[in-house]
């Protein structure tokens, strides 16, 4: 290597960057990665992992309550926010250490600095001033939460970045947004005992999900005491003696202790120097790439949230891996973005793969819909009011199951496995011949026999 200092320079040590760096190094490439914040990226440091730990914490309230019906007396449970945050931070530190060690074991050099692009092969390391010449540059810089549109007093609100470090549990919190992050945090704070108001401009939560799931989640949240302020937006925030006065678009004012804005995320491309290398971004700042994650500048690739394809950790990891296979492993690999199983860690939880009913009707025309809702067995003794919803969408022509939608306990775990079947192209007949596991909730997925009768045509959604 004469012309270049490294074969690969990765900007950003998150889900996509770390995987790409390790796999490329495994193929014998000399690899450097720059990280401006913490190794592990959004998922490990301030996304999926700490969020799931908080979701676990929030669900104990139900468990303590449910235990009574089974004969347990657990006394009056109390919750200590500081303990949760401290233990969560310890675990995140441990995971960051593992990510660093794995990179180092693979022979990847880690630079703790912001890095920007100077040209198609040069990266500028801001904290040392060094300039590294790289045969390939991988942009894996992720995204950041935004407060769009900006509102007066917006700085009084917090985003998902800060929510993991609040000093105290807010007694009253307003969560703004209707996507999965807003919904998950509303569930977390409701479970931990905060008074939660969820403000969303749409008429239902979770746009893009199956309408039955959206309806059921709205009902479940209302039942759990979440105050749903739908078809409203946040207009302004003002500091008052008693907290933060949040004014909504209908003129109503509510005083709360925290306002968590989770209305969207934007790729971290600002000031990255992409234009100096001939890489332009789209209207939201995302980097357009081809199926191999290559930009229009042949030496520059981009993976993960910065490309705004499917903004999920497993997808960033796959894209990073496929990039390394393609460029350094002589195995050109395309990531299929079509069938992505996914979970929303609301309480109740949601798991989905494939199309919702309306989308399936548009794509496949004639579909059969199987739906069941029931009270989970545990609720019979606990007295809980929760319900499980399961729905299968079947393309009539091929008998293929093209959508599975679950709301209820462990829906995320269930959809991972249902996802294997759907990815393999399982038909309804395959589901039917699968023996039920009894007594479980999941057995309903293989015992639904009668499709719903279509009442009326429905709008696409
Ligand atoms: C609250 C929350 C919850 C989530 N929950 C889930 C979930 O349950 N399941 C799921 O699949 N996904 C979840 N996600 C999404 C998931 O975290 C992202 O899709 C994933 O982290 C994207 O990986 P990435 O490699 O593209 O970017 P990131 O993981 O964001 O990594 C990018 C890294 O680049 C660094 N960086 C940025 N610019 C520079 C620069 N110029 N120089 C050096 N370093 C730089 C950043 O500091 C960061 O560490 C969640 C996200 C959030 C915010």
XYZ file of C-alpha atoms and ligand atoms in Angstrom:
514
model
C 0.000 0.000 0.000
C 1.834 3.081 -1.155
C -0.772 5.639 -1.967
C -3.104 5.053 0.988
C -2.636 4.952 4.764
C -5.517 2.510 5.174
C -7.726 0.339 3.001
C -10.859 1.458 4.812
C -11.707 4.461 6.926
C -15.037 4.162 8.721
C -16.655 7.337 10.040
C -18.899 6.395 12.959
C -18.587 3.398 15.313
C -22.259 2.528 15.574
C -24.128 -0.589 14.485
C -23.220 -0.350 10.792
C -19.701 1.045 11.133
C -18.517 -1.436 13.745
C -19.773 -4.438 11.784
C -18.240 -3.193 8.526
C -14.895 -2.435 10.204
C -14.656 -5.850 11.865
C -15.630 -7.847 8.787
C -13.344 -5.834 6.489
C -10.444 -6.312 8.920
C -11.249 -10.015 8.939
C -10.665 -10.046 5.189
C -7.216 -8.606 5.803
C -7.980 -4.928 5.197
C -6.179 -2.250 7.206
C -9.038 -0.419 8.912
C -9.420 2.750 10.990
C -12.647 3.962 12.556
C -13.371 7.407 13.992
C -16.017 7.916 16.675
C -16.863 11.366 18.009
C -18.988 10.240 20.954
C -19.091 6.663 22.242
C -18.311 3.368 20.550
C -21.481 1.362 20.000
C -23.471 4.217 18.502
C -27.108 5.044 18.992
C -28.364 1.503 19.558
C -26.017 0.664 22.401
C -25.514 4.074 23.981
C -28.833 5.884 23.572
C -31.247 3.752 21.607
C -32.431 0.159 21.569
C -30.468 -1.184 24.536
C -31.009 1.450 27.257
C -34.585 1.831 26.039
C -35.313 -1.873 26.413
C -33.825 -1.818 29.914
C -36.217 0.993 30.772
C -39.101 -0.913 29.209
C -38.290 -3.870 31.469
C -38.230 -1.546 34.470
C -41.605 -0.092 33.560
C -43.334 -3.474 33.323
C -42.656 -4.549 36.905
C -45.594 -2.418 38.015
C -47.930 -4.777 36.159
C -46.099 -7.819 37.487
C -46.455 -6.700 41.112
C -50.119 -6.026 40.520
C -50.704 -9.329 38.718
C -48.921 -11.324 41.421
C -51.736 -10.765 43.923
C -54.197 -12.869 41.923
C -51.730 -15.755 42.111
C -51.508 -15.546 45.885
C -48.448 -13.375 46.290
C -48.338 -10.447 48.624
C -45.491 -8.198 47.611
C -46.399 -5.278 49.842
C -46.330 -1.742 48.540
C -43.703 -1.675 45.755
C -41.526 1.410 45.441
C -39.373 2.507 42.544
C -36.043 4.338 42.584
C -35.181 6.112 39.341
C -31.580 6.779 40.370
C -30.924 3.042 40.811
C -32.345 2.262 37.384
C -30.251 4.945 35.686
C -27.085 3.946 37.554
C -27.466 0.247 36.742
C -28.386 1.023 33.148
C -25.269 3.211 32.798
C -23.069 0.448 34.207
C -24.439 -1.974 31.640
C -23.953 0.515 28.783
C -20.331 1.082 29.901
C -19.802 -2.687 29.892
C -21.235 -3.021 26.397
C -19.173 -0.137 25.082
C -16.085 -1.881 26.461
C -17.030 -5.059 24.599
C -17.525 -3.154 21.343
C -14.120 -1.485 21.724
C -12.414 -4.772 22.606
C -13.971 -6.538 19.630
C -12.766 -3.848 17.250
C -9.277 -3.951 18.727
C -9.207 -7.771 18.613
C -10.044 -7.565 14.924
C -7.084 -5.220 14.433
C -9.143 -2.082 13.820
C -7.582 1.189 15.006
C -10.076 3.392 16.871
C -9.709 7.189 16.770
C -11.750 9.037 19.401
C -12.535 12.053 17.309
C -14.925 13.638 14.898
C -13.822 12.976 11.337
C -14.821 14.885 8.221
C -14.278 14.210 4.557
C -11.843 16.348 2.564
C -11.956 14.578 -0.768
C -12.859 11.209 -2.237
C -9.975 9.518 -0.406
C -9.045 11.838 2.486
C -10.460 12.070 5.987
C -9.575 14.869 8.398
C -9.322 13.877 12.070
C -10.411 16.959 13.949
C -8.839 16.388 17.367
C -5.332 15.706 16.047
C -5.472 17.522 12.731
C -4.247 14.358 11.007
C -5.250 13.607 7.451
C -5.736 9.952 6.574
C -5.700 8.724 2.996
C -8.062 5.796 2.524
C -8.721 3.537 -0.448
C -12.381 3.446 0.649
C -14.378 5.604 3.029
C -17.497 4.241 4.722
C -19.894 6.849 6.069
C -21.795 5.290 8.971
C -22.569 8.407 10.988
C -26.186 7.626 11.878
C -28.842 10.231 12.658
C -29.909 12.601 15.419
C -33.272 13.584 16.895
C -34.797 16.803 15.611
C -37.407 19.217 16.810
C -39.175 20.039 13.559
C -40.605 22.553 13.091
C -38.793 24.643 15.705
C -41.195 26.209 18.216
C -40.831 29.053 20.717
C -39.298 27.647 23.885
C -38.301 24.425 22.105
C -35.040 24.353 24.072
C -37.057 23.536 27.207
C -37.916 20.173 25.716
C -35.680 17.123 25.626
C -35.107 14.443 22.999
C -34.386 10.740 23.248
C -30.709 11.659 23.730
C -31.399 13.312 27.089
C -34.208 11.096 28.319
C -31.737 8.423 29.403
C -30.032 10.827 31.803
C -32.852 12.627 33.597
C -31.958 13.178 37.226
C -35.432 12.416 38.471
C -38.480 10.592 37.231
C -40.846 13.289 35.948
C -44.192 13.240 37.730
C -45.854 14.728 34.650
C -44.402 14.231 31.185
C -45.611 15.199 27.738
C -44.342 13.018 24.915
C -44.683 14.512 21.452
C -44.799 12.217 18.412
C -46.697 9.193 17.183
C -43.862 6.974 15.968
C -42.360 4.019 17.756
C -39.921 6.025 19.887
C -42.664 8.316 21.226
C -44.983 5.395 21.842
C -42.308 3.382 23.633
C -41.315 6.182 25.989
C -44.948 7.043 26.718
C -45.333 3.396 27.770
C -42.174 3.480 29.867
C -43.173 6.567 31.826
C -46.763 5.394 32.266
C -45.455 2.109 33.684
C -43.117 3.928 36.048
C -46.001 5.953 37.423
C -45.671 9.308 35.624
C -48.732 11.095 34.348
C -48.233 10.870 30.586
C -49.757 12.967 27.827
C -48.981 11.791 24.310
C -49.399 14.542 21.733
C -49.595 13.479 18.106
C -50.697 15.365 15.018
C -52.341 12.289 13.435
C -55.607 10.677 14.441
C -53.901 7.404 15.466
C -50.488 6.324 16.679
C -47.924 4.383 14.606
C -48.575 5.547 11.060
C -47.859 2.807 8.541
C -48.843 -0.027 10.869
C -51.953 -2.153 10.363
C -55.101 -0.221 11.290
C -56.260 -2.863 13.783
C -52.928 -2.635 15.600
C -53.138 1.161 15.629
C -56.668 1.077 17.032
C -55.815 -1.554 19.627
C -52.737 0.322 20.813
C -54.732 3.557 21.166
C -57.317 1.736 23.265
C -54.687 -0.015 25.379
C -52.840 3.227 26.062
C -56.025 5.050 26.994
C -56.847 2.186 29.348
C -53.369 2.385 30.903
C -54.037 6.017 31.718
C -52.042 7.670 28.931
C -53.756 10.916 28.027
C -53.912 10.854 24.220
C -53.946 14.322 22.675
C -54.462 13.376 19.025
C -54.736 15.681 16.012
C -52.824 18.304 17.949
C -49.310 19.656 17.746
C -47.052 21.387 20.223
C -47.095 25.137 19.624
C -44.861 26.601 22.354
C -43.166 25.920 25.662
C -42.781 28.370 28.541
C -40.973 27.967 31.839
C -43.260 28.575 34.826
C -42.814 28.369 38.575
C -44.539 24.995 38.497
C -42.749 23.394 35.545
C -43.124 23.798 31.794
C -46.324 25.182 30.303
C -46.929 23.407 27.009
C -49.319 25.142 24.634
C -50.926 22.931 22.010
C -52.241 23.864 18.581
C -55.836 24.022 19.882
C -54.808 26.671 22.435
C -54.970 24.333 25.423
C -52.159 24.659 27.962
C -50.827 21.894 30.152
C -48.137 22.177 32.811
C -45.696 19.294 32.982
C -42.222 18.560 34.358
C -40.659 17.338 31.108
C -41.496 17.490 27.426
C -39.955 14.717 25.363
C -40.005 15.538 21.674
C -39.772 12.426 19.507
C -41.046 13.695 16.194
C -38.255 12.594 13.925
C -34.589 12.008 13.190
C -32.253 13.441 10.564
C -29.051 11.967 9.132
C -25.793 13.345 10.597
C -24.491 14.742 7.312
C -24.262 18.428 8.197
C -20.650 19.655 8.101
C -19.367 16.237 7.091
C -17.626 17.549 3.958
C -19.500 15.205 1.624
C -19.807 17.875 -1.042
C -15.997 18.110 -1.229
C -15.998 14.513 -2.421
C -18.857 14.991 -4.863
C -21.477 13.284 -2.675
C -24.787 15.128 -2.525
C -27.527 14.453 0.000
C -31.306 14.340 -0.459
C -33.880 16.745 1.015
C -33.656 15.243 4.510
C -29.863 15.073 4.448
C -29.661 11.342 3.678
C -26.988 9.929 1.393
C -28.377 8.230 -1.725
C -26.676 4.893 -2.405
C -27.131 1.966 -4.779
C -28.014 -1.591 -3.764
C -24.385 -2.148 -2.689
C -24.425 1.006 -0.508
C -22.078 2.785 -2.917
C -22.485 6.532 -3.494
C -21.936 8.251 -6.828
C -18.304 8.712 -5.745
C -16.928 5.173 -6.226
C -14.571 5.225 -3.214
C -17.303 6.333 -0.789
C -19.992 4.047 0.602
C -22.664 4.732 3.206
C -24.667 2.406 5.463
C -27.218 2.624 8.241
C -29.458 5.491 9.290
C -27.430 8.020 7.295
C -28.932 6.473 4.161
C -32.476 6.578 5.577
C -33.486 3.224 4.105
C -34.836 1.200 7.033
C -33.603 2.844 10.220
C -33.118 -0.180 12.432
C -30.046 -1.727 14.015
C -30.217 -5.135 12.314
C -30.460 -3.386 8.960
C -27.453 -1.122 9.645
C -25.513 -4.234 10.702
C -26.495 -6.128 7.575
C -25.649 -3.205 5.322
C -22.248 -2.842 7.004
C -21.580 -6.570 6.650
C -22.726 -6.634 3.017
C -20.482 -3.658 2.235
C -17.439 -5.463 3.675
C -18.310 -8.695 1.837
C -18.753 -6.791 -1.399
C -15.665 -4.582 -1.281
C -13.163 -6.674 0.682
C -14.506 -10.233 0.500
C -15.126 -10.509 -3.252
C -18.726 -11.487 -2.449
C -21.036 -8.847 -3.894
C -23.975 -8.780 -1.483
C -27.252 -6.911 -1.602
C -29.386 -6.406 1.518
C -33.049 -7.171 0.993
C -35.088 -4.380 2.572
C -38.428 -5.939 1.719
C -39.390 -8.228 4.573
C -38.229 -6.766 7.864
C -39.664 -8.146 11.080
C -39.886 -5.427 13.671
C -41.098 -4.809 17.194
C -42.447 -1.818 19.044
C -41.667 -2.083 22.741
C -44.818 -0.379 23.830
C -46.762 -2.024 26.637
C -48.546 -3.978 25.253
C -45.787 -4.903 22.817
C -46.199 -5.080 19.051
C -44.530 -7.392 16.543
C -44.992 -7.122 12.802
C -43.714 -8.625 9.588
C -45.000 -7.931 6.112
C -47.939 -5.840 4.973
C -50.842 -4.430 6.847
C -54.307 -5.335 5.606
C -54.865 -2.240 3.496
C -51.442 -2.355 1.871
C -51.889 -6.080 1.167
C -55.173 -5.406 -0.620
C -53.428 -2.847 -2.804
C -50.475 -5.105 -3.595
C -52.165 -8.501 -3.859
C -55.792 -7.606 -4.554
C -57.591 -10.563 -3.096
C -56.487 -11.361 0.456
C -57.877 -13.360 3.348
C -57.647 -11.811 6.782
C -57.569 -13.933 9.926
C -57.932 -12.053 13.174
C -58.358 -12.991 16.791
C -58.421 -11.013 19.981
C -58.451 -12.674 23.364
C -57.662 -12.233 27.013
C -54.301 -13.833 27.779
C -54.433 -16.758 30.192
C -52.405 -14.964 32.855
C -55.016 -12.219 33.010
C -57.677 -14.661 34.155
C -56.205 -14.867 37.666
C -54.436 -11.530 37.754
C -57.626 -9.720 36.800
C -55.715 -7.707 34.214
C -57.726 -6.125 31.436
C -55.159 -6.534 28.651
C -56.022 -8.238 25.388
C -53.941 -9.918 22.733
C -54.508 -9.176 19.050
C -53.216 -11.425 16.282
C -53.768 -11.027 12.612
C -52.620 -12.942 9.558
C -52.930 -11.576 6.035
C -52.908 -14.224 3.320
C -52.574 -13.674 -0.427
C -55.477 -15.739 -1.775
C -53.831 -16.541 -5.100
C -50.650 -18.076 -3.656
C -51.904 -18.890 -0.109
C -48.739 -17.140 1.159
C -48.853 -15.419 4.513
C -47.869 -11.874 3.590
C -48.438 -10.176 6.929
C -48.344 -11.151 10.599
C -49.374 -8.595 13.211
C -49.281 -9.257 16.921
C -50.018 -7.054 19.898
C -49.514 -8.511 23.336
C -46.951 -9.855 25.755
C -43.708 -10.957 24.049
C -44.945 -9.989 20.581
C -41.346 -9.077 19.687
C -40.150 -12.576 20.529
C -43.009 -14.171 18.624
C -42.536 -12.124 15.478
C -38.862 -13.062 15.254
C -39.906 -16.694 14.812
C -42.979 -16.042 12.699
C -40.556 -13.946 10.630
C -38.562 -17.057 9.718
C -41.671 -18.706 8.321
C -42.821 -15.629 6.413
C -39.321 -15.019 5.032
C -39.284 -18.625 3.795
C -42.566 -17.987 1.994
C -44.791 -20.023 4.314
C -48.369 -20.504 3.197
C -51.454 -20.504 5.362
C -51.515 -24.283 4.854
C -48.003 -24.406 6.396
C -49.237 -22.446 9.411
C -52.259 -24.783 9.665
C -50.178 -27.960 9.619
C -47.859 -26.633 12.323
C -48.843 -28.234 15.614
C -49.885 -25.781 18.306
C -47.821 -25.373 21.464
C -50.329 -25.448 24.283
C -51.097 -23.477 26.364
C -49.454 -20.434 24.815
C -50.704 -17.249 23.231
C -48.643 -17.960 20.123
C -50.641 -21.107 19.371
C -53.403 -18.848 18.088
C -51.148 -18.076 15.123
C -51.553 -21.650 13.898
C -55.149 -22.245 14.937
C -57.000 -19.433 13.180
C -59.293 -21.206 10.731
C -61.949 -18.817 9.477
C -61.143 -15.690 7.524
C -63.015 -12.508 8.283
C -65.798 -11.590 5.925
C -64.921 -8.371 4.121
C -67.451 -5.702 4.958
C -66.470 -2.818 2.746
C -63.528 -1.638 0.684
C -60.967 0.205 2.795
C -58.672 3.102 2.017
C -54.960 2.440 1.450
C -52.842 2.999 4.566
C -34.461 5.898 21.258
C -34.150 4.937 20.140
C -34.562 3.636 20.223
C -34.278 2.733 19.211
N -34.735 1.454 19.329
C -34.473 0.561 18.355
C -34.899 -0.791 18.483
O -35.539 -1.167 19.461
N -34.580 -1.658 17.503
C -33.874 -1.270 16.387
O -33.589 -2.109 15.528
N -33.468 0.019 16.240
C -33.739 0.932 17.198
N -33.304 2.226 17.061
C -32.594 2.615 15.819
C -31.135 2.218 15.872
O -30.546 2.734 17.036
C -30.421 2.751 14.639
O -31.120 2.319 13.484
C -28.988 2.260 14.543
O -28.267 2.631 15.677
C -28.331 2.830 13.282
O -26.987 2.444 13.229
P -25.938 3.327 12.424
O -24.681 2.542 12.395
O -26.517 3.767 11.148
O -25.744 4.652 13.275
P -25.438 4.891 14.803
O -25.617 3.680 15.615
O -26.216 6.100 15.165
O -23.891 5.226 14.822
C -23.367 6.383 14.234
C -22.154 6.803 15.037
O -21.426 7.781 14.280
C -20.910 8.742 15.178
N -20.607 9.937 14.372
C -21.480 10.751 13.754
N -20.822 11.679 13.023
C -19.498 11.434 13.198
C -18.320 12.043 12.696
N -18.366 13.039 11.820
N -17.130 11.566 13.105
C -17.052 10.513 13.968
N -18.144 9.900 14.466
C -19.353 10.343 14.066
C -22.010 8.902 16.195
O -21.501 9.448 17.405
C -22.486 7.469 16.355
O -21.806 6.803 17.388
C -33.550 3.155 18.077
C -33.124 4.481 17.973
C -33.419 5.359 18.994
C -32.959 6.780 18.880
